[in-house]
Structure formats: C-alpha cells, structure tokens
Amino acid sequence: MIVVTGATGRLGRHVIEGLLEKVEADQITVAVRDVGKAAGLADRGVHVRPADYNDPASLTGAFDGSDRLLLISGNDVAHVVQQHSAAIDAAKQVGVGLLVYTSVLHADTATRRTAIPHRLTEPIIRESGLPFTLLRNSLYTDTFAPQMKQAAASGVFLSSAGDARLATATRADFAAAAVTVLTGEGHAGQVYELSGDVAWGFADLVAELSRATGREIVLRPVSGSEHRDLIIAGGLPPVFADFYVDLYRAAATGELSETNGELRRLIGRPSTPLAVSVASTFPLS
Ligand SMILES: NC(=O)c1ccc[n+]([C@@H]2O[C@H](COP(=O)([O-])OP(=O)(O)OC[C@H]3O[C@@H](n4cnc5c(N)ncnc54)[C@H](OP(=O)(O)O)[C@@H]3O)[C@@H](O)[C@H]2O)c1
C-alpha cells in the first residue's frame, strides 16, 4: 500500500494522478485532514483515511499497513516541524517500509527562511531508523505567479535578485519524481537534489511574460527594502512580501541555480520549460 499525506494539496493532487497511471487505485491511500476534499478520489477507488498532523492517533490509523509513505511537508509554518515529527513517529510506530519526504534543495545549507523547517525535519527522519528517501525539491516555477499577475497589470516586474538564475520546475515535474520513487526500487537512503534543466534569469521570465500577455513588461531592479514596500503597495500582504524578498535575496547567492539533471533522470523527460509554465499562468482566452 502506498500512503500519501497532503494528497488534496496542489503537489499531492499531481502525485495521486501520477500514481493512478501506474498502480491500481486500491493500492493507494490518501491520508487527508478533510476527507470531503478527497471524495472524488474515493469514487475512483482510492482509500481515503482521516489524518491530521496535529492528531497523532489519526496518523497511526492512516499509516497502518503502509509499505511506502509519502510525507508531503505541511504549510503551517509555526507548527510544521512538530507536525512532521508526529507523522514520522507514527510512521515508525506502524513500521512503514519506506518514508519519502518532500524537502528543499540543499536543505542543510540553504539560506532562505523556508528551508529551516526542512533542515530541522530531515534529522528527525534520519534518527527514526526508518528507510527513507529525501526529495529535495528546488522551487516551483509558479511561486512567482502572484508577482507575474501584478506585473501583467502594472507593466513592471520588480526584482531584488540581481543576476540570479533559478532552475525551477513545476509541481507536476516534482510530483512525477515522487511517483518514480514510490513505485520503483533502489531509492532507500537516497537524497535527491531536484531542480529544473534550465537556470533562467528574471530577464527571461519578463520576456516570457511579455510574450504570454501580449503586453511589454519591463524588468525593474530594486533593493530588498524597496522591493518589500512595493510588493505591499501592489496589494500583497506583508508576510508574502517578506517571503519574496527573502527568496530573491537567497536566489542572488546562487543557491537556486543548480542544474544537476537529477530531476530529469528520475522522471525520464525534461523538466517543464519556463515558457510553458508562464503561458499556463496566462492562458489565451
Ligand atoms: N519547493 C517549493 O517551491 C515549495 C513551494 C511552496 C511550498 N512548498 C512545500 O511543499 C509542500 C507541498 O506544496 P503544495 O503546493 O502542495 O502546498 P499546499 O497546496 O499548500 O498543500 C499542503 C498540504 O498540506 C496539508 N496539510 C496542511 N496542514 C495539515 C495538517 N495539520 N494535517 C494534515 N494535512 C495538512 C494540506 O491539506 P488541505 O488539502 O486540507 O489544505 C495540503 O494538502 C508545502 O506544504 C510546502 O511545505 C515547496
């Protein structure tokens, strides 16, 4: 049995669709906090079990009988390490055969703030004694969708990342890697640093954005503090502005530029090009 947490999230949905192409539905269990959101999967023959990271008993119940468990990292920043710890403990209690975890690229050395929960979770996994695989996903290309939408409206794309290059990929690409690991052999003990095939710069993003929207968008370099103020003035909440400015700062260090081909090797095809991702954010009507 393959069990997947976060299966009703954006990454998880791609994982389940990929799994359904490779294994029978009754070999898949989704462990979700809102079983109503998974009703469509239940209709297709997937097992649906309630599982809340804040409720340890629900986790052991949901993971029972799991040969392979995909723990998709949670999004409740304040509590997420404790939640992951509870899930790992539950996996250990029921004797999961392989624990697969969605981490971030070079979680042990990355300087961006969003890497911290992963840097804290990975040792808990290692110390659990369970066979594990770490999927260290770089950045989802559509992380920039809100800023692209702002730029499409204003005609200006702001960047405080200098000449940064980013080897991003789509959720569907990273999900395909998870499916490979969950359905294949020889992945226990592996730490996969997964990134897109091409490291693009913000000038490339803006060129694609102009093409997709049919409007000339200008790239405007700004300082970090100016960037934060302008993102907020553009209508995004301060918490998002802080996230983006930290991301641009980290990108400027080069920590998201790695193109090592591991994602391509795992999924057996190229990662989704930037142009395709941008065009899908602005589909022609
Ligand atoms: N590499 C990157 O660029 C990048 C970017 C963003 C996020 N991430 C990480 O990757 C993860 C997956 O990405 P995503 O786009 O699929 O995020 P997402 O759409 O926010 O999905 C998060 C999933 O976690 C579930 N969840 C949250 N709290 C839970 C709880 N207490 N108990 C059980 N499940 C809980 C959510 O359940 P519901 O479906 O019920 O809401 C959802 O299914 C994120 O959570 C984050 O850690 C990585």
Short mmCIF file of C-alpha atoms and ligand atoms in Angstrom, two decimals:
data_model
loop_
_atom_site.label_atom_id
_atom_site.label_comp_id
_atom_site.label_asym_id
_atom_site.label_seq_id
_atom_site.Cartn_x
_atom_site.Cartn_y
_atom_site.Cartn_z
CA MET A 1 0.00 0.00 0.00
CA ILE A 2 1.23 3.49 -0.89
CA VAL A 3 0.04 6.19 1.52
CA VAL A 4 0.22 9.89 0.64
CA THR A 5 -0.33 12.81 3.01
CA GLY A 6 -1.21 16.28 1.70
CA ALA A 7 -2.95 14.50 -1.17
CA THR A 8 -5.59 17.18 -1.52
CA GLY A 9 -2.94 19.90 -1.85
CA ARG A 10 -1.52 21.23 -5.11
CA LEU A 11 1.51 18.93 -5.24
CA GLY A 12 -0.36 15.97 -3.78
CA ARG A 13 -3.05 16.06 -6.45
CA HIS A 14 -0.41 15.66 -9.13
CA VAL A 15 1.17 12.79 -7.20
CA ILE A 16 -2.12 10.91 -6.96
CA GLU A 17 -2.87 11.36 -10.67
CA GLY A 18 0.61 10.04 -11.47
CA LEU A 19 0.21 7.07 -9.13
CA LEU A 20 -3.16 6.20 -10.67
CA GLU A 21 -1.40 5.82 -14.02
CA LYS A 22 0.99 3.24 -12.56
CA VAL A 23 -0.83 1.28 -9.84
CA GLU A 24 -4.35 0.14 -9.10
CA ALA A 25 -6.46 2.63 -7.15
CA ASP A 26 -6.93 0.16 -4.29
CA GLN A 27 -3.16 0.19 -3.73
CA ILE A 28 -3.28 3.89 -2.85
CA THR A 29 -4.41 5.51 0.40
CA VAL A 30 -4.70 9.25 0.83
CA ALA A 31 -4.21 10.44 4.41
CA VAL A 32 -6.00 13.80 4.50
CA ARG A 33 -7.33 16.17 7.13
CA ASP A 34 -10.53 16.85 5.18
CA VAL A 35 -11.92 13.62 3.76
CA GLY A 36 -14.62 15.58 1.95
CA LYS A 37 -11.96 17.12 -0.30
CA ALA A 38 -10.95 13.60 -1.35
CA ALA A 39 -14.48 12.40 -2.22
CA GLY A 40 -13.63 12.34 -5.92
CA LEU A 41 -10.68 10.05 -5.22
CA ALA A 42 -12.84 7.74 -3.11
CA ASP A 43 -15.22 7.49 -6.08
CA ARG A 44 -12.27 6.33 -8.18
CA GLY A 45 -11.41 3.53 -5.73
CA VAL A 46 -8.63 5.23 -3.73
CA HIS A 47 -8.74 4.58 0.03
CA VAL A 48 -9.36 7.78 1.98
CA ARG A 49 -8.39 7.98 5.65
CA PRO A 50 -8.58 10.96 8.01
CA ALA A 51 -5.15 12.20 9.10
CA ASP A 52 -4.34 15.49 10.79
CA TYR A 53 -0.71 16.27 11.59
CA ASN A 54 -1.98 17.72 14.89
CA ASP A 55 -3.69 14.46 15.88
CA PRO A 56 -1.13 11.64 16.36
CA ALA A 57 -3.77 8.92 16.75
CA SER A 58 -5.23 9.79 13.35
CA LEU A 59 -1.76 9.45 11.82
CA THR A 60 -1.08 5.92 13.10
CA GLY A 61 -4.55 4.90 11.94
CA ALA A 62 -4.00 6.38 8.49
CA PHE A 63 -0.48 4.99 8.01
CA ASP A 64 -1.22 1.45 9.21
CA GLY A 65 -0.36 -1.09 6.51
CA SER A 66 1.78 1.38 4.57
CA ASP A 67 4.64 -0.14 2.58
CA ARG A 68 5.60 3.29 1.29
CA LEU A 69 4.60 6.62 2.76
CA LEU A 70 4.96 9.99 1.05
CA LEU A 71 5.03 12.70 3.71
CA ILE A 72 4.30 15.92 1.85
CA SER A 73 5.59 18.72 4.03
CA GLY A 74 2.93 20.82 5.73
CA ASN A 75 2.33 24.55 5.33
CA ASP A 76 1.60 25.67 8.91
CA VAL A 77 4.96 27.40 9.42
CA ALA A 78 4.63 27.89 13.18
CA HIS A 79 3.91 24.23 13.94
CA VAL A 80 5.22 22.34 10.96
CA VAL A 81 8.30 20.74 12.50
CA GLN A 82 6.27 19.41 15.42
CA GLN A 83 3.68 18.15 12.91
CA HIS A 84 6.31 16.41 10.79
CA SER A 85 7.78 14.90 13.94
CA ALA A 86 4.37 13.46 14.87
CA ALA A 87 4.00 12.00 11.37
CA ILE A 88 7.48 10.44 11.46
CA ASP A 89 6.77 9.00 14.90
CA ALA A 90 3.52 7.49 13.61
CA ALA A 91 5.35 6.05 10.59
CA LYS A 92 7.82 4.43 12.96
CA GLN A 93 5.09 3.03 15.19
CA VAL A 94 3.38 1.24 12.31
CA GLY A 95 6.67 0.17 10.67
CA VAL A 96 6.43 1.94 7.32
CA GLY A 97 8.69 0.27 4.75
CA LEU A 98 9.92 3.48 3.10
CA LEU A 99 9.37 7.07 4.21
CA VAL A 100 9.62 9.58 1.36
CA TYR A 101 9.73 13.27 2.35
CA THR A 102 9.42 16.43 0.25
CA SER A 103 12.26 18.69 1.38
CA VAL A 104 14.00 21.58 -0.39
CA LEU A 105 17.16 21.84 -2.46
CA HIS A 106 20.25 21.60 -0.24
CA ALA A 107 18.12 21.87 2.89
CA ASP A 108 21.24 21.56 5.05
CA THR A 109 22.98 24.65 3.66
CA ALA A 110 20.24 26.77 2.01
CA THR A 111 19.97 30.28 3.47
CA ARG A 112 16.33 31.02 2.64
CA ARG A 113 13.99 31.02 5.57
CA THR A 114 11.63 28.48 4.05
CA ALA A 115 14.42 25.89 4.25
CA ILE A 116 14.50 25.98 8.05
CA PRO A 117 11.61 23.54 8.73
CA HIS A 118 13.17 21.08 6.31
CA ARG A 119 16.61 21.43 7.86
CA LEU A 120 15.00 20.60 11.21
CA THR A 121 12.83 17.75 9.89
CA GLU A 122 15.49 15.83 7.97
CA PRO A 123 17.49 14.82 11.10
CA ILE A 124 14.28 13.56 12.74
CA ILE A 125 13.77 11.32 9.72
CA ARG A 126 17.37 10.09 9.81
CA GLU A 127 17.17 9.40 13.55
CA SER A 128 13.89 7.48 13.19
CA GLY A 129 15.77 4.49 11.81
CA LEU A 130 13.18 4.11 9.04
CA PRO A 131 14.36 3.57 5.46
CA PHE A 132 13.88 6.98 3.83
CA THR A 133 14.24 8.96 0.62
CA LEU A 134 14.59 12.75 0.61
CA LEU A 135 13.15 14.60 -2.36
CA ARG A 136 14.88 17.95 -2.08
CA ASN A 137 12.72 19.95 -4.48
CA SER A 138 14.06 23.28 -5.72
CA LEU A 139 11.46 25.93 -6.38
CA TYR A 140 8.03 25.63 -8.01
CA THR A 141 8.08 27.90 -11.08
CA ASP A 142 4.63 29.18 -10.24
CA THR A 143 5.87 30.51 -6.91
CA PHE A 144 6.13 33.72 -8.95
CA ALA A 145 2.55 33.60 -10.25
CA PRO A 146 1.24 36.34 -7.89
CA GLN A 147 4.09 38.64 -8.92
CA MET A 148 3.61 37.82 -12.58
CA LYS A 149 -0.04 38.78 -12.21
CA GLN A 150 0.95 42.05 -10.53
CA ALA A 151 3.41 42.72 -13.36
CA ALA A 152 0.85 41.86 -16.02
CA ALA A 153 -1.40 44.55 -14.51
CA SER A 154 1.27 47.20 -13.87
CA GLY A 155 3.65 46.55 -16.78
CA VAL A 156 6.61 46.36 -14.37
CA PHE A 157 8.24 43.26 -12.85
CA LEU A 158 10.27 44.03 -9.72
CA SER A 159 13.37 42.06 -8.82
CA SER A 160 15.87 42.44 -5.98
CA ALA A 161 17.78 39.35 -7.11
CA GLY A 162 20.37 40.97 -9.35
CA ASP A 163 21.70 38.49 -11.90
CA ALA A 164 20.24 35.47 -10.09
CA ARG A 165 19.47 32.37 -12.06
CA LEU A 166 16.87 29.86 -10.89
CA ALA A 167 16.48 26.26 -12.01
CA THR A 168 12.80 25.89 -11.15
CA ALA A 169 10.38 23.17 -12.20
CA THR A 170 6.64 22.66 -11.94
CA ARG A 171 4.70 20.85 -9.26
CA ALA A 172 3.84 18.26 -11.91
CA ASP A 173 7.58 17.66 -12.50
CA PHE A 174 8.35 17.22 -8.80
CA ALA A 175 5.25 15.05 -8.37
CA ALA A 176 6.46 12.79 -11.18
CA ALA A 177 9.73 12.31 -9.29
CA ALA A 178 7.79 11.31 -6.19
CA VAL A 179 5.80 8.80 -8.24
CA THR A 180 9.03 7.28 -9.60
CA VAL A 181 10.34 6.79 -6.08
CA LEU A 182 7.06 5.47 -4.67
CA THR A 183 6.64 2.90 -7.44
CA GLY A 184 10.28 1.98 -8.13
CA GLU A 185 13.15 0.21 -6.40
CA GLY A 186 16.55 1.24 -5.10
CA HIS A 187 15.63 4.65 -3.71
CA ALA A 188 16.07 3.95 0.04
CA GLY A 189 18.85 6.06 1.52
CA GLN A 190 18.93 8.43 -1.45
CA VAL A 191 18.92 12.21 -1.11
CA TYR A 192 17.82 13.66 -4.44
CA GLU A 193 18.66 17.30 -5.19
CA LEU A 194 15.91 18.04 -7.72
CA SER A 195 15.87 21.09 -9.97
CA GLY A 196 14.84 22.17 -13.45
CA ASP A 197 17.01 21.57 -16.51
CA VAL A 198 17.48 25.27 -17.25
CA ALA A 199 18.53 28.06 -14.90
CA TRP A 200 16.68 31.19 -16.03
CA GLY A 201 17.12 34.83 -15.07
CA PHE A 202 14.39 37.38 -14.38
CA ALA A 203 15.00 38.97 -17.78
CA ASP A 204 13.97 35.60 -19.29
CA LEU A 205 10.88 35.48 -17.08
CA VAL A 206 9.88 39.00 -18.12
CA ALA A 207 10.41 38.18 -21.81
CA GLU A 208 8.11 35.16 -21.47
CA LEU A 209 5.62 37.22 -19.53
CA SER A 210 5.54 39.86 -22.27
CA ARG A 211 5.03 37.14 -24.88
CA ALA A 212 2.26 35.40 -22.91
CA THR A 213 0.34 38.57 -22.04
CA GLY A 214 0.93 40.41 -25.32
CA ARG A 215 2.00 43.42 -23.27
CA GLU A 216 5.54 44.77 -22.94
CA ILE A 217 6.61 44.21 -19.32
CA VAL A 218 9.69 45.99 -18.01
CA LEU A 219 12.14 44.45 -15.52
CA ARG A 220 12.91 46.94 -12.76
CA PRO A 221 15.83 46.15 -10.42
CA VAL A 222 15.21 47.33 -6.86
CA SER A 223 16.82 46.98 -3.43
CA GLY A 224 15.40 44.46 -0.95
CA SER A 225 13.67 47.07 1.23
CA GLU A 226 12.27 48.93 -1.79
CA HIS A 227 11.07 45.60 -3.15
CA ARG A 228 9.22 44.79 0.08
CA ASP A 229 7.48 48.17 0.15
CA LEU A 230 6.44 47.95 -3.50
CA ILE A 231 5.12 44.39 -3.21
CA ILE A 232 2.90 45.52 -0.31
CA ALA A 233 1.84 48.64 -2.23
CA GLY A 234 0.90 46.29 -5.07
CA GLY A 235 -1.64 44.56 -2.84
CA LEU A 236 0.12 41.52 -1.38
CA PRO A 237 0.19 41.09 2.43
CA PRO A 238 3.46 41.88 4.31
CA VAL A 239 4.01 38.19 5.09
CA PHE A 240 4.16 37.45 1.35
CA ALA A 241 6.42 40.44 0.76
CA ASP A 242 8.84 39.12 3.40
CA PHE A 243 8.75 35.67 1.80
CA TYR A 244 9.50 37.02 -1.66
CA VAL A 245 12.24 39.40 -0.60
CA ASP A 246 13.98 36.60 1.31
CA LEU A 247 13.63 34.36 -1.73
CA TYR A 248 15.15 36.96 -4.08
CA ARG A 249 17.98 37.57 -1.62
CA ALA A 250 18.72 33.86 -1.45
CA ALA A 251 18.45 33.47 -5.22
CA ALA A 252 21.05 36.22 -5.62
CA THR A 253 23.52 33.99 -3.74
CA GLY A 254 23.14 31.38 -6.49
CA GLU A 255 21.64 28.73 -4.22
CA LEU A 256 18.75 28.02 -6.63
CA SER A 257 20.78 27.85 -9.84
CA GLU A 258 21.92 24.24 -9.75
CA THR A 259 21.10 22.15 -12.84
CA ASN A 260 22.37 18.68 -11.99
CA GLY A 261 19.92 16.64 -14.12
CA GLU A 262 18.67 14.51 -11.19
CA LEU A 263 15.03 15.51 -11.71
CA ARG A 264 15.28 14.77 -15.42
CA ARG A 265 16.83 11.37 -14.70
CA LEU A 266 14.13 10.45 -12.17
CA ILE A 267 11.20 11.46 -14.36
CA GLY A 268 12.67 10.28 -17.66
CA ARG A 269 11.86 13.52 -19.51
CA PRO A 270 12.97 17.16 -19.48
CA SER A 271 11.53 19.43 -16.82
CA THR A 272 8.78 21.81 -17.95
CA PRO A 273 10.29 24.86 -19.70
CA LEU A 274 9.78 28.34 -18.23
CA ALA A 275 7.85 29.43 -21.34
CA VAL A 276 5.30 26.65 -20.84
CA SER A 277 4.86 27.49 -17.16
CA VAL A 278 4.38 31.20 -17.82
CA ALA A 279 1.98 30.56 -20.67
CA SER A 280 -0.10 28.28 -18.43
CA THR A 281 -0.41 31.12 -15.90
CA PHE A 282 -1.78 33.35 -18.68
CA PRO A 283 -3.78 31.01 -20.93
CA LEU A 284 -5.03 32.56 -24.16
CA SER A 285 -8.76 33.17 -23.79
N1 LIG B 1 9.69 23.82 -3.32
C1 LIG B 1 8.84 24.84 -3.39
O1 LIG B 1 8.93 25.75 -4.25
C2 LIG B 1 7.71 24.91 -2.47
C3 LIG B 1 6.82 25.97 -2.59
C4 LIG B 1 5.74 26.02 -1.76
C5 LIG B 1 5.57 25.03 -0.81
N2 LIG B 1 6.46 24.02 -0.70
C6 LIG B 1 6.29 22.92 0.30
O2 LIG B 1 5.72 21.82 -0.39
C7 LIG B 1 4.51 21.43 0.28
C8 LIG B 1 3.52 20.99 -0.76
O3 LIG B 1 3.31 22.03 -1.68
P1 LIG B 1 1.84 22.34 -2.19
O4 LIG B 1 2.00 23.33 -3.27
O5 LIG B 1 1.09 21.08 -2.44
O6 LIG B 1 1.21 23.05 -0.90
P2 LIG B 1 -0.31 23.10 -0.48
O7 LIG B 1 -1.18 23.12 -1.69
O8 LIG B 1 -0.41 24.23 0.50
O9 LIG B 1 -0.56 21.70 0.25
C9 LIG B 1 -0.22 21.48 1.58
C10 LIG B 1 -0.96 20.21 2.01
O10 LIG B 1 -0.70 20.01 3.42
C11 LIG B 1 -1.93 19.64 4.02
N3 LIG B 1 -1.92 19.99 5.43
C12 LIG B 1 -1.70 21.21 5.97
N4 LIG B 1 -1.83 21.14 7.31
C13 LIG B 1 -2.18 19.86 7.59
C14 LIG B 1 -2.49 19.17 8.81
N5 LIG B 1 -2.50 19.79 10.00
N6 LIG B 1 -2.76 17.85 8.72
C15 LIG B 1 -2.80 17.22 7.54
N7 LIG B 1 -2.52 17.81 6.35
C16 LIG B 1 -2.24 19.13 6.40
C17 LIG B 1 -2.97 20.46 3.28
O11 LIG B 1 -4.25 19.90 3.47
P3 LIG B 1 -5.58 20.52 2.79
O12 LIG B 1 -5.58 19.97 1.38
O13 LIG B 1 -6.67 20.03 3.64
O14 LIG B 1 -5.42 22.02 2.81
C18 LIG B 1 -2.48 20.32 1.85
O15 LIG B 1 -2.97 19.14 1.26
C19 LIG B 1 4.09 22.69 1.06
O16 LIG B 1 3.29 22.36 2.15
C20 LIG B 1 5.41 23.29 1.45
O17 LIG B 1 5.94 22.65 2.60
C21 LIG B 1 7.51 23.94 -1.51
#
